Structure formats: structure tokens, C-alpha cells
PDB file of C-alpha atoms in Angstrom:
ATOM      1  CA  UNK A  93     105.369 105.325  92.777  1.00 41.00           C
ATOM      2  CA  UNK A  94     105.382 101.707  92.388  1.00 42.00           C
ATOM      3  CA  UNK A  95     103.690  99.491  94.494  1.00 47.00           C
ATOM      4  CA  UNK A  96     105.904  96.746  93.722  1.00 49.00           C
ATOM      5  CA  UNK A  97     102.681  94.126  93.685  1.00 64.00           C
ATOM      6  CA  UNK A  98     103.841  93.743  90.184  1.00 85.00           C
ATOM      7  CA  UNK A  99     107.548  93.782  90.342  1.00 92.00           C
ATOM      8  CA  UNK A 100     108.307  92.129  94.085  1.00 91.00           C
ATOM      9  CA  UNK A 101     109.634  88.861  92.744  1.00 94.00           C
ATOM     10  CA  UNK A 102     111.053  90.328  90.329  1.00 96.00           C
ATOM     11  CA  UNK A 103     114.974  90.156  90.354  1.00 97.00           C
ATOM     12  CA  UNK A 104     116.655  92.550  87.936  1.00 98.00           C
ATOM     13  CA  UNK A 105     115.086  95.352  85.667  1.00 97.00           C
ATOM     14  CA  UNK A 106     117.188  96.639  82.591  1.00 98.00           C
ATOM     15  CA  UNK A 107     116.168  99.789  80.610  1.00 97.00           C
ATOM     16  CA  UNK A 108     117.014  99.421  76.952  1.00 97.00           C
ATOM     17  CA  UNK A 109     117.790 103.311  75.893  1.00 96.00           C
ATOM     18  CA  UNK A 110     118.861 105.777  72.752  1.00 93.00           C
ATOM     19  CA  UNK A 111     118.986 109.356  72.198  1.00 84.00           C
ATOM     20  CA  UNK A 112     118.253 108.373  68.323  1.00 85.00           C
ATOM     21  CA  UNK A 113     115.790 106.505  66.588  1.00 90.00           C
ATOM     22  CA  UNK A 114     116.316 103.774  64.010  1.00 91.00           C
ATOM     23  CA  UNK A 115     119.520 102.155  65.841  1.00 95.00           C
ATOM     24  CA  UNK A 116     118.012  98.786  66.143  1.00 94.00           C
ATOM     25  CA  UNK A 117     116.507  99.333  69.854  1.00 96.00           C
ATOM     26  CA  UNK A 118     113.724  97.170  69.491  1.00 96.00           C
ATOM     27  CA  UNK A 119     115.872  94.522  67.721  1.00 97.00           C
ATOM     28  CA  UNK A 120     118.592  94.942  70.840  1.00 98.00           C
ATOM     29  CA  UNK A 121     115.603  94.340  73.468  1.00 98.00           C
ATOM     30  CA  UNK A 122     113.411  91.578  72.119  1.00 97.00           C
ATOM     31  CA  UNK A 123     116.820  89.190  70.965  1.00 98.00           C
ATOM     32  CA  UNK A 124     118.691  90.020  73.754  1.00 98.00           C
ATOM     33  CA  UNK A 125     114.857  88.475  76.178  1.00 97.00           C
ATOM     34  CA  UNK A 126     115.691  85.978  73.633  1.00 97.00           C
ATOM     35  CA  UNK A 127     118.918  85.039  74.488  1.00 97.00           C
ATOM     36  CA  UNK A 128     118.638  85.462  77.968  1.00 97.00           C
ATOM     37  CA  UNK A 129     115.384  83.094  77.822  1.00 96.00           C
ATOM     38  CA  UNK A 130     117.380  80.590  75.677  1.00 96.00           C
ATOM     39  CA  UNK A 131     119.714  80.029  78.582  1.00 96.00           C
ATOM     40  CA  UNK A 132     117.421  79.201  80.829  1.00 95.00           C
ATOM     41  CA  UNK A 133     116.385  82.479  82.973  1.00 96.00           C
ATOM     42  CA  UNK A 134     113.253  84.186  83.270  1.00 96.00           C
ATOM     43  CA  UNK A 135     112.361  86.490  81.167  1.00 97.00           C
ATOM     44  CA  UNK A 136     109.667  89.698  81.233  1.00 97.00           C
ATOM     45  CA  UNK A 137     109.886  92.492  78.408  1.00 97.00           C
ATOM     46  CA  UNK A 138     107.969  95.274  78.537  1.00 97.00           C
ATOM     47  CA  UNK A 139     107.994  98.082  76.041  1.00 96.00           C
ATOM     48  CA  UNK A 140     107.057 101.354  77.300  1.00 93.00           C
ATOM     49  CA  UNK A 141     107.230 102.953  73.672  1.00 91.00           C
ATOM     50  CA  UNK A 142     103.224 104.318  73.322  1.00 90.00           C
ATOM     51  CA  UNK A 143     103.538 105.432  69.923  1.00 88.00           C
ATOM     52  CA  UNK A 144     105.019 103.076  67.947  1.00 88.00           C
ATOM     53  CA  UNK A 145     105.479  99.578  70.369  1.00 93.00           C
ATOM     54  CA  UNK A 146     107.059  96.891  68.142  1.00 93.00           C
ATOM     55  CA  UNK A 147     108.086  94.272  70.983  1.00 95.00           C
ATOM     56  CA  UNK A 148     105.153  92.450  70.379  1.00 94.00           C
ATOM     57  CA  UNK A 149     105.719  91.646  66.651  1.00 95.00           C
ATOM     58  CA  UNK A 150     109.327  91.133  67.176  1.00 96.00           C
ATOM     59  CA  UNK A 151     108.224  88.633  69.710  1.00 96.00           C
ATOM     60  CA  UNK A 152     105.945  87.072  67.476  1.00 94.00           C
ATOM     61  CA  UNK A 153     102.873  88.028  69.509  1.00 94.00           C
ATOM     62  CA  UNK A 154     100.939  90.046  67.504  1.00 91.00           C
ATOM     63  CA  UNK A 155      96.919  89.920  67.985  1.00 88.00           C
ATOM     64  CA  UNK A 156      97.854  88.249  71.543  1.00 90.00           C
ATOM     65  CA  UNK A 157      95.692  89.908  73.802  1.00 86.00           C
ATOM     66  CA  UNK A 158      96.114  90.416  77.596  1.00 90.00           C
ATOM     67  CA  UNK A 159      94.174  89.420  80.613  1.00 89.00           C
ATOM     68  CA  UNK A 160      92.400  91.337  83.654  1.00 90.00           C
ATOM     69  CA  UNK A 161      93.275  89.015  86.542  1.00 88.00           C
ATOM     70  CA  UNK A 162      92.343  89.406  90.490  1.00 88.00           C
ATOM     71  CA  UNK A 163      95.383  90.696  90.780  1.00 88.00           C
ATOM     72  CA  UNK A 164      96.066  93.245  87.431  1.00 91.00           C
ATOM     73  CA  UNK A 165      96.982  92.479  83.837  1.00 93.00           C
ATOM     74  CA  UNK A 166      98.152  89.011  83.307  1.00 94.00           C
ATOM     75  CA  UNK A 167     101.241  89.662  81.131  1.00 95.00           C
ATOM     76  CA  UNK A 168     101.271  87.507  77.161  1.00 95.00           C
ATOM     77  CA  UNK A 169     103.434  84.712  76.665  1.00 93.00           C
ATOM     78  CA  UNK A 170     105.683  83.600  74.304  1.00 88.00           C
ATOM     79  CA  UNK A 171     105.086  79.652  74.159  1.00 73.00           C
ATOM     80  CA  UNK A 172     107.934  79.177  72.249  1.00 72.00           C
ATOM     81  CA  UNK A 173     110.619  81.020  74.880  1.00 68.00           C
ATOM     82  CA  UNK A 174     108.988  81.398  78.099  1.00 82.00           C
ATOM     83  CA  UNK A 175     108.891  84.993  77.728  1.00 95.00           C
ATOM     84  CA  UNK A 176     106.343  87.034  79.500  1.00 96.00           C
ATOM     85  CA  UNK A 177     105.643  90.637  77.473  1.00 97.00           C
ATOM     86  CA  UNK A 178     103.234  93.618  77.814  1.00 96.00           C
ATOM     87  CA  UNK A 179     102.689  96.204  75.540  1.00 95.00           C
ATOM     88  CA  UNK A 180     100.128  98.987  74.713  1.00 93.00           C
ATOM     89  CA  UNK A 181      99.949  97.018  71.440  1.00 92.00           C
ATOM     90  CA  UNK A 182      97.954  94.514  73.081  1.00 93.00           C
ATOM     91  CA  UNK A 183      95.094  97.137  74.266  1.00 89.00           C
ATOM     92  CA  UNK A 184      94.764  98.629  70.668  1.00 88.00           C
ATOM     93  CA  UNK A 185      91.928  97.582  68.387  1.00 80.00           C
ATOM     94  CA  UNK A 186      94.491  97.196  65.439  1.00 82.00           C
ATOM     95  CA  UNK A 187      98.065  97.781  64.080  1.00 81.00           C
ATOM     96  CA  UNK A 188      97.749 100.672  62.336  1.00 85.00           C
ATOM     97  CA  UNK A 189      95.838 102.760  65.372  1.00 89.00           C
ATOM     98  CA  UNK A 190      97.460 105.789  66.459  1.00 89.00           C
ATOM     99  CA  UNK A 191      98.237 106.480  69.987  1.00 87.00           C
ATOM    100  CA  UNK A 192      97.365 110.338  70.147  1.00 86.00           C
ATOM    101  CA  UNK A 193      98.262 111.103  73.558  1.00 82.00           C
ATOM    102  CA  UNK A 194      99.505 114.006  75.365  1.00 86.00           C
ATOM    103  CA  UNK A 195     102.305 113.706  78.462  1.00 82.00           C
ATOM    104  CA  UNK A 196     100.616 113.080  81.538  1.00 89.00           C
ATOM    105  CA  UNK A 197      98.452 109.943  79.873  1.00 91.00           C
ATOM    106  CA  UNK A 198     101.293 108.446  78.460  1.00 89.00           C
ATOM    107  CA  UNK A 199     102.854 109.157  82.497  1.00 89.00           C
ATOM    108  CA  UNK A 200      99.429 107.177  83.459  1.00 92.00           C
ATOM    109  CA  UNK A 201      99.590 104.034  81.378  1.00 92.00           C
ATOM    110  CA  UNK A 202     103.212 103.891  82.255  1.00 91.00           C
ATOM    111  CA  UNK A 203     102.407 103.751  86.240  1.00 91.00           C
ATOM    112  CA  UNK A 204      99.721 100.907  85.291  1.00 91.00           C
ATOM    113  CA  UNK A 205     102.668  98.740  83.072  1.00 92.00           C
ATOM    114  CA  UNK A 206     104.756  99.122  86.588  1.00 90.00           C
ATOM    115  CA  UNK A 207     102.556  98.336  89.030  1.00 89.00           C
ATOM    116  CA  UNK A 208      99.635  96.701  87.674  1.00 93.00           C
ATOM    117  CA  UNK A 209     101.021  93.779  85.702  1.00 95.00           C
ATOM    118  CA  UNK A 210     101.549  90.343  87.779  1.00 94.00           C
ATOM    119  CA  UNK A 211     105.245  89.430  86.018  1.00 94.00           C
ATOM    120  CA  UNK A 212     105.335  86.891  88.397  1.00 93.00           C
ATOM    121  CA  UNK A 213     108.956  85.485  89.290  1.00 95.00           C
ATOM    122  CA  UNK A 214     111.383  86.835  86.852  1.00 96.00           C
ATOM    123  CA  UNK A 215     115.484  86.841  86.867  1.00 97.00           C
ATOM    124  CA  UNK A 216     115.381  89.693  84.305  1.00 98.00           C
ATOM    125  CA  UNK A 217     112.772  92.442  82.957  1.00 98.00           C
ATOM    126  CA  UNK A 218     114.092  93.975  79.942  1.00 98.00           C
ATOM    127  CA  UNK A 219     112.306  97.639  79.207  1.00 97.00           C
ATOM    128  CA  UNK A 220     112.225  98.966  75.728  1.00 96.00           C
ATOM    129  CA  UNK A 221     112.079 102.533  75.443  1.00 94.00           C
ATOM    130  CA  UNK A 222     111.058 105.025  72.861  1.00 88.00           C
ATOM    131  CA  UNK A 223     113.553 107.167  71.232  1.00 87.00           C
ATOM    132  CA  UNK A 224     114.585 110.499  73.487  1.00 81.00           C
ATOM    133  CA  UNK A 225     115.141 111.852  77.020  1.00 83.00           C
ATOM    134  CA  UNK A 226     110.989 112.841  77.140  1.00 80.00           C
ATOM    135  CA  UNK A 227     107.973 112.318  79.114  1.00 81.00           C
ATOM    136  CA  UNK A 228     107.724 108.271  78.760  1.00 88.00           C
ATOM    137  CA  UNK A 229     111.384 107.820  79.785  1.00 91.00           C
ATOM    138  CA  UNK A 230     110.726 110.315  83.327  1.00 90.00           C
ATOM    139  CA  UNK A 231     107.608 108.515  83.885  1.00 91.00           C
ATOM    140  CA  UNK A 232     109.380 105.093  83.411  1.00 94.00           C
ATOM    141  CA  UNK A 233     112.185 105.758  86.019  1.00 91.00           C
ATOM    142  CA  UNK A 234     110.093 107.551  88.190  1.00 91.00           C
ATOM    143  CA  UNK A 235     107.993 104.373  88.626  1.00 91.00           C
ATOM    144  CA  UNK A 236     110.979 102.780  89.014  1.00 93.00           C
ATOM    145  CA  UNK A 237     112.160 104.254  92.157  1.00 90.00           C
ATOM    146  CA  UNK A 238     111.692 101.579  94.842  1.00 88.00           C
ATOM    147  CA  UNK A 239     112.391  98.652  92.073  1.00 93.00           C
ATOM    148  CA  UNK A 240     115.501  96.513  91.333  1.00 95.00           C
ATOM    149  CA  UNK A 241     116.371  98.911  88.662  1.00 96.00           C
ATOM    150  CA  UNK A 242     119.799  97.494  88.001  1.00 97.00           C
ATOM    151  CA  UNK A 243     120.977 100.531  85.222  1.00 97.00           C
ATOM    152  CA  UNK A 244     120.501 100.890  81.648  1.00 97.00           C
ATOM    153  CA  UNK A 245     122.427  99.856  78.997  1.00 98.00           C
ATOM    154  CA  UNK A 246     122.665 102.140  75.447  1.00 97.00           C
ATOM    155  CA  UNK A 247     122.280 101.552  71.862  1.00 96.00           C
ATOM    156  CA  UNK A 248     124.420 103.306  68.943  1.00 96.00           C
ATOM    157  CA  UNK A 249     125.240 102.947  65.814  1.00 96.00           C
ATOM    158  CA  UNK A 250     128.815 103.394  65.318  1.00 96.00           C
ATOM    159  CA  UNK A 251     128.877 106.479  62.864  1.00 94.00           C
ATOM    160  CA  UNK A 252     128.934 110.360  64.455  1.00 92.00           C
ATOM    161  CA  UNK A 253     125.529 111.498  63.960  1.00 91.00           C
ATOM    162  CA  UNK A 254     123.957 108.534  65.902  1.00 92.00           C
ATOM    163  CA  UNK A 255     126.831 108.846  68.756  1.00 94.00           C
ATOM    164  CA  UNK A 256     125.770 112.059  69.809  1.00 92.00           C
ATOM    165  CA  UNK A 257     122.326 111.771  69.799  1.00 91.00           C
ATOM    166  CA  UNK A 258     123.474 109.250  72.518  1.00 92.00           C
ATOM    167  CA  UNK A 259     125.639 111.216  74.116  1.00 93.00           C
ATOM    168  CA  UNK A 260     122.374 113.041  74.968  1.00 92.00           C
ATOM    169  CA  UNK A 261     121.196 110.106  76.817  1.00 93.00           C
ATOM    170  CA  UNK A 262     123.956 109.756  78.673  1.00 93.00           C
ATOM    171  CA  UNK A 263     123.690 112.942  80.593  1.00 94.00           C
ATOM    172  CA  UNK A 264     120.196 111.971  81.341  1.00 93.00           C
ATOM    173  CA  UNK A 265     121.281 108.732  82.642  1.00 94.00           C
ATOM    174  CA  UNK A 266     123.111 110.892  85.238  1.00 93.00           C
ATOM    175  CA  UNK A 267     120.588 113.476  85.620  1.00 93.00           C
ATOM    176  CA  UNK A 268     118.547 110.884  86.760  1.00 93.00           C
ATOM    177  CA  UNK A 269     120.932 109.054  88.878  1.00 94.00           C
ATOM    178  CA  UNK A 270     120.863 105.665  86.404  1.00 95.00           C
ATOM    179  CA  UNK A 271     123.576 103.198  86.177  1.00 96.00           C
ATOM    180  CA  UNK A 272     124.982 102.980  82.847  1.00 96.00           C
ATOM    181  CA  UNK A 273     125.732  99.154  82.360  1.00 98.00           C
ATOM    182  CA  UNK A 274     127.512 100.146  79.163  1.00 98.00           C
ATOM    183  CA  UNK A 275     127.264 100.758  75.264  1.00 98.00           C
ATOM    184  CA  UNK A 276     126.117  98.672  72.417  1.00 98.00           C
ATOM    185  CA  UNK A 277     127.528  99.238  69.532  1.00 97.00           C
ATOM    186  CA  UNK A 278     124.822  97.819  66.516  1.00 97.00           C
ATOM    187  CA  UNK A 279     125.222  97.499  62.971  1.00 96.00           C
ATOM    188  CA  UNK A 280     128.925  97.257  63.686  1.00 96.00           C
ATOM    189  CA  UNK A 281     129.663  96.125  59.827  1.00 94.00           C
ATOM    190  CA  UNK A 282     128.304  93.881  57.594  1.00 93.00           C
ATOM    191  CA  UNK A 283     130.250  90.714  57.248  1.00 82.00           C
ATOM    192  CA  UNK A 284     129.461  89.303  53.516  1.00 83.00           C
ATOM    193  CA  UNK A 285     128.596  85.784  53.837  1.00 77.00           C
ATOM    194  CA  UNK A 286     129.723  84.414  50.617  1.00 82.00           C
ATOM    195  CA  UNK A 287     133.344  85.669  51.153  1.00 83.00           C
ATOM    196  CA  UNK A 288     133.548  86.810  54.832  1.00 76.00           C
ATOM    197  CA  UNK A 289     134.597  90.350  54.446  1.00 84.00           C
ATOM    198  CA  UNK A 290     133.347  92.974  56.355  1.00 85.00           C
ATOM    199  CA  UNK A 291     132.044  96.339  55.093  1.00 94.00           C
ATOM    200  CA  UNK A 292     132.051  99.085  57.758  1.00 95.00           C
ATOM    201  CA  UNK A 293     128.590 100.601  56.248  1.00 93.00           C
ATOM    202  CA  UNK A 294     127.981 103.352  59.312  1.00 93.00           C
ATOM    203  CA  UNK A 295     131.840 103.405  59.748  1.00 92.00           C
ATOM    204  CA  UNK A 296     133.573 102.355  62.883  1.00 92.00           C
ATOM    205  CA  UNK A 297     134.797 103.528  66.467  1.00 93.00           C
ATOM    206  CA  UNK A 298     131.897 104.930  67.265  1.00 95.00           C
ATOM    207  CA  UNK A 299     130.477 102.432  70.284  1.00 96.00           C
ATOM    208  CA  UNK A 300     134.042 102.410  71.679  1.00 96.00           C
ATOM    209  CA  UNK A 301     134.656 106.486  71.770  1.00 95.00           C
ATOM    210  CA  UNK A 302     131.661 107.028  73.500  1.00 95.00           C
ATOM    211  CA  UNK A 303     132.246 104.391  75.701  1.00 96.00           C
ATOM    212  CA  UNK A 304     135.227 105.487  76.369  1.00 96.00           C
ATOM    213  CA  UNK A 305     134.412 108.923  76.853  1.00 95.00           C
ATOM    214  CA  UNK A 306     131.473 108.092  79.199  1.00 95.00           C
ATOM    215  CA  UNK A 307     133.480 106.313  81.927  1.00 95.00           C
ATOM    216  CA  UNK A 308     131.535 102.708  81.016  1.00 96.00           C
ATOM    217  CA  UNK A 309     132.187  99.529  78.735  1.00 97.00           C
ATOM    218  CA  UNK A 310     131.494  98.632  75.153  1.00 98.00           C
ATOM    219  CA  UNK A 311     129.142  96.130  75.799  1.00 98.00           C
ATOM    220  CA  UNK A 312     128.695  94.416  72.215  1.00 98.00           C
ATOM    221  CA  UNK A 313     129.188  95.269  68.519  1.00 97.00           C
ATOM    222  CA  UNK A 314     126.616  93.580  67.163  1.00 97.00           C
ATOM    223  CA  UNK A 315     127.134  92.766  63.179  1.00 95.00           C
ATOM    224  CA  UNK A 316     124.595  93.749  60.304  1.00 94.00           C
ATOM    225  CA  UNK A 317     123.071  90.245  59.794  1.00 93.00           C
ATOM    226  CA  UNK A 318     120.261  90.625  57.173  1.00 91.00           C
ATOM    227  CA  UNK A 319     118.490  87.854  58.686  1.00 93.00           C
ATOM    228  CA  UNK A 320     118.081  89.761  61.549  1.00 95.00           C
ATOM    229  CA  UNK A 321     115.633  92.021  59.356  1.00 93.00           C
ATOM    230  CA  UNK A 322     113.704  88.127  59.046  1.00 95.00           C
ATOM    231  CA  UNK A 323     113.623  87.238  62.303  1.00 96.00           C
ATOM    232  CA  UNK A 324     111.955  90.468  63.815  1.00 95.00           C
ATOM    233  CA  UNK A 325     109.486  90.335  60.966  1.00 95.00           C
ATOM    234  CA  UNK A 326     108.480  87.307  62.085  1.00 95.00           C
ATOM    235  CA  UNK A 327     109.065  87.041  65.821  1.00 95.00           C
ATOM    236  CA  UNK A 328     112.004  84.539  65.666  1.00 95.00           C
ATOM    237  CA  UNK A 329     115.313  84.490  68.098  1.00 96.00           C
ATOM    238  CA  UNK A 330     117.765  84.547  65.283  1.00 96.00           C
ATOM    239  CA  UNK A 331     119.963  81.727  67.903  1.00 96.00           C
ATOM    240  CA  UNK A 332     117.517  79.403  67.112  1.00 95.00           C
ATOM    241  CA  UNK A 333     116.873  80.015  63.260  1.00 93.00           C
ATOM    242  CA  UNK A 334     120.632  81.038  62.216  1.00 93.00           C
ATOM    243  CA  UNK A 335     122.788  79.107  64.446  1.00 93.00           C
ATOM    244  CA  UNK A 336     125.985  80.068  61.733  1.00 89.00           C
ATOM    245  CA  UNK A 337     125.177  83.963  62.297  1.00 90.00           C
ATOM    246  CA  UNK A 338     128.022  86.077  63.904  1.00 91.00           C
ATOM    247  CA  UNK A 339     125.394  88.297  65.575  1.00 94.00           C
ATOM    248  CA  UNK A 340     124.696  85.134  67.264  1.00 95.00           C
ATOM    249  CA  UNK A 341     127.543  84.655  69.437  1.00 95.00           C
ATOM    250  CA  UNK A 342     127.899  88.781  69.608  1.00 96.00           C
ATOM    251  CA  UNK A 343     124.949  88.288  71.609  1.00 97.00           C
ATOM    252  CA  UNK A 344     125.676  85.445  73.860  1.00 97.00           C
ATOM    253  CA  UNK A 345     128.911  88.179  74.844  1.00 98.00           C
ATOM    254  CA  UNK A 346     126.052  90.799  75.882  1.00 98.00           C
ATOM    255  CA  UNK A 347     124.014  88.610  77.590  1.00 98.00           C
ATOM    256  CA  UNK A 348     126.864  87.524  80.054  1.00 98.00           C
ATOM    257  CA  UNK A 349     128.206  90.854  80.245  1.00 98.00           C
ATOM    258  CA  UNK A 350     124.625  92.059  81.483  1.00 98.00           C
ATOM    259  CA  UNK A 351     124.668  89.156  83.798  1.00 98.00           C
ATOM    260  CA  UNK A 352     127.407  90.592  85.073  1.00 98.00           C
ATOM    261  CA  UNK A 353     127.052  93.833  85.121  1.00 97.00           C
ATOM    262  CA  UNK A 354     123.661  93.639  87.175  1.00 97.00           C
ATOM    263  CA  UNK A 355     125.596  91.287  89.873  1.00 94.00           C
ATOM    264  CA  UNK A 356     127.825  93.887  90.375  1.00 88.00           C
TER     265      UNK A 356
END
């Protein structure tokens, strides 16, 4: 279990989870260290997913590398945002390499992310999860067990067949005795920007039954934004490149409700 050489000044730990893939996780997890950076607090992300780890670009830190200090991996920084981030991207030779790895070394490289990264002082470490209720996210929480693991907040999309994939997560929030901070609902309509109508593309509801039905709060619906698409591509907080944006103040509302939520 964790040592908590890496983690002891840190204050609050957030897991970023879905049952489903392709709900804007990633996206969720590197704007929301964003935001939370942009107002001032310190900020750690750390993405757990092995097989396909995106923080890093979405961060704009690709080709960043990581260094073996006395006291473990010194985490990369984002100049720009004070954000401190680790990633297996950071240990692979390129972007396209395949992580080909059974269970119980994914289990391993997830112990050494807890306990053998020097985060330093942080107010918040954000963890972005793979898709799933598997191997990385037991190994992740199982680490976890003597840290400041304040709960776990959920991504959806608001139409049925993304809802209960979550649902599935859910129950293993429960099975595993996490907090759920709440829901987020993403790609909660498009708003057109020439004449301000919104478009419910994945329908609507979705975020707020399950919600509902889980005994927590809708966090956030965040709006499609296709600049959103822009700013991942190229490592950008979309706060400080589209100002204007809706999704903008949508998640200014999530940050302080995850403020919140982790004081309670």
C-alpha cells in the first residue's frame, strides 16, 4: 500500500471515472487541472490509463520526459499552469508504442505512480482513469487506501447507452467503498455560435437521471464546444484561449462544486 512519501503533502486526491469510453474523460481531467490551476491552487494530474495515456498531450507535454530524483520520479511540469503531471507516456520511447501488458504489471507501475513520485505540496491531485471497473482501477484505489482520497466524480454523456455503462461504475464506486462527489454530464448540447441555439446531439436528461437515481449531484453539463477538440490537440486550457466559450464558465461551476464537495 502506499507509503505516502509521495502523497504526504498532498491535500486532496480526485479520481476522474467512466464505465464507457469516448465520453470526454481525458478532456474532463486535464481542463478541469486547468481550471483549478488557473485559480490559483496546486495542481498534480496523474493518469493511470497504461494503454492509451493522453494527459500528457492534452497538457501540452508531449516528449517531456521525467526525472529519477533521490527521492523517486520528479513529476513534469506544465510552465505555462503550474501543473505537475506523470504519465506512462513519459517512459515510452514514442507515441505510437504499445503498452502490452498483462494485470499484475499494470498493478506494479500503478503502486510506483502512488508512491514513488515526489508531487510535492499539492491542494488537488486529479487521477485520470481508463475506461472500466478492471485491473488498473483496483490497483489505483488499492494504493489509495491510507491517502486523502476525497471520492470520485463520473463522466457521461447524456444519451442511454453511455448512462448505463456508468451506472456500472457506480456500483463499483460502492463496492469499493468510494465517495461519489457527483455526475458530469459532457457533451450536454451543442450551442451554435453564429445563432445561439442549442442542438441536443446525444439527447438530454441523461447526467441528471442517473444522478438522481444514484443518491449524488449533477455536477456540470458541460456544452459541445468544438474548440475544445483544439485545445486538447494542442495542450491549451480552453479559459485562457476562448474566454467567450460557454464550456468555460460550465467549468468554473465544477471546479467550485469539487471544492466543495472535497471540504465536505
Amino acid at each position: 500500500h502506499a507509503k505516502m512519501s509521495g502523497l504526504q503533502y498532498v491535500s486532496n486526491i480526485v479520481l476522474v471515472l467512466s464505465g464507457k469510453g469516448g465520453v470526454g474523460k481525458s478532456t474532463v481531467a486535464t481542463q478541469l487541472a486547468f481550471q483549478l490551476a488557473s485559480e490559483g491552487k496546486k495542481v498534480g494530474l496523474l493518469d493511470v490509463d497504461v494503454c492509451g495515456p493522453s494527459a500528457a498531450k492534452m497538457l501540452g507535454l508531449s516528449g517531456s520526459q521525467v526525472m529519477q530524483g533521490s527521492q523517486g520520479w520528479i513529476p513534469a511540469q506544465s510552465q505555462s499552469h503550474s501543473l505537475k503531471v506523470m504519465s506512462i507516456a513519459f517512459l515510452l520511447s514514442s507515441e505510437t508504442q504499445a503498452v502490452v501488458w498483462r494485470g499484475p504489471k499494470k498493478h506494479a507501475i500503478i503502486l510506483q505512480f502512488v508512491n514513488d513520485v515526489v508531487w510535492g505540496e499539492l491542494d488537488y491531485l486529479i487521477i485520470d482513469t481508463p475506461p472500466g471497473t478492471s485491473d488498473e482501477h483496483m490497483s489505483i484505489v488499492e494504493a489509495l487506501k491510507s491517502a486523502p482520497l476525497r471520492g470520485a466524480i463520473l463522466v457521461t454523456t447524456p444519451q442511454n447507452v453511455a448512462v448505463n455503462d456508468v451506472r456500472k461504475e457506480v456500483n463499483f464506486c460502492q463496492k469499493m467503498n468510494i465517495k461519489l462527489l457527483g455526475i458530469v454530464e459532457n457533451m450536454s448540447g451543442f450551442v451554435c455560435s453564429h445563432c445561439n441555439s442549442k442542438t441536443d446531439v446525444f439527447m438530454s436528461g441523461g447526467g441528471a437521471k442517473l444522478a438522481s437515481d444514484s443518491g449524488c449531484p449533477l455536477l456540470a453539463s458541460l456544452p459541445l464546444d468544438p474548440r475544445i477538440s483544439m485545445c486538447g490537440e494542442t495542450g491549451n486550457f480552453i479559459g485562457a484561449k476562448f474566454a467567450d466559450s460557454q464550456l468555460v464558465q460550465a467549468l468554473a461551476g465544477l471546479s467550485s462544486a469539487i471544492v466543495a464537495g472535497c471540504s465536505k
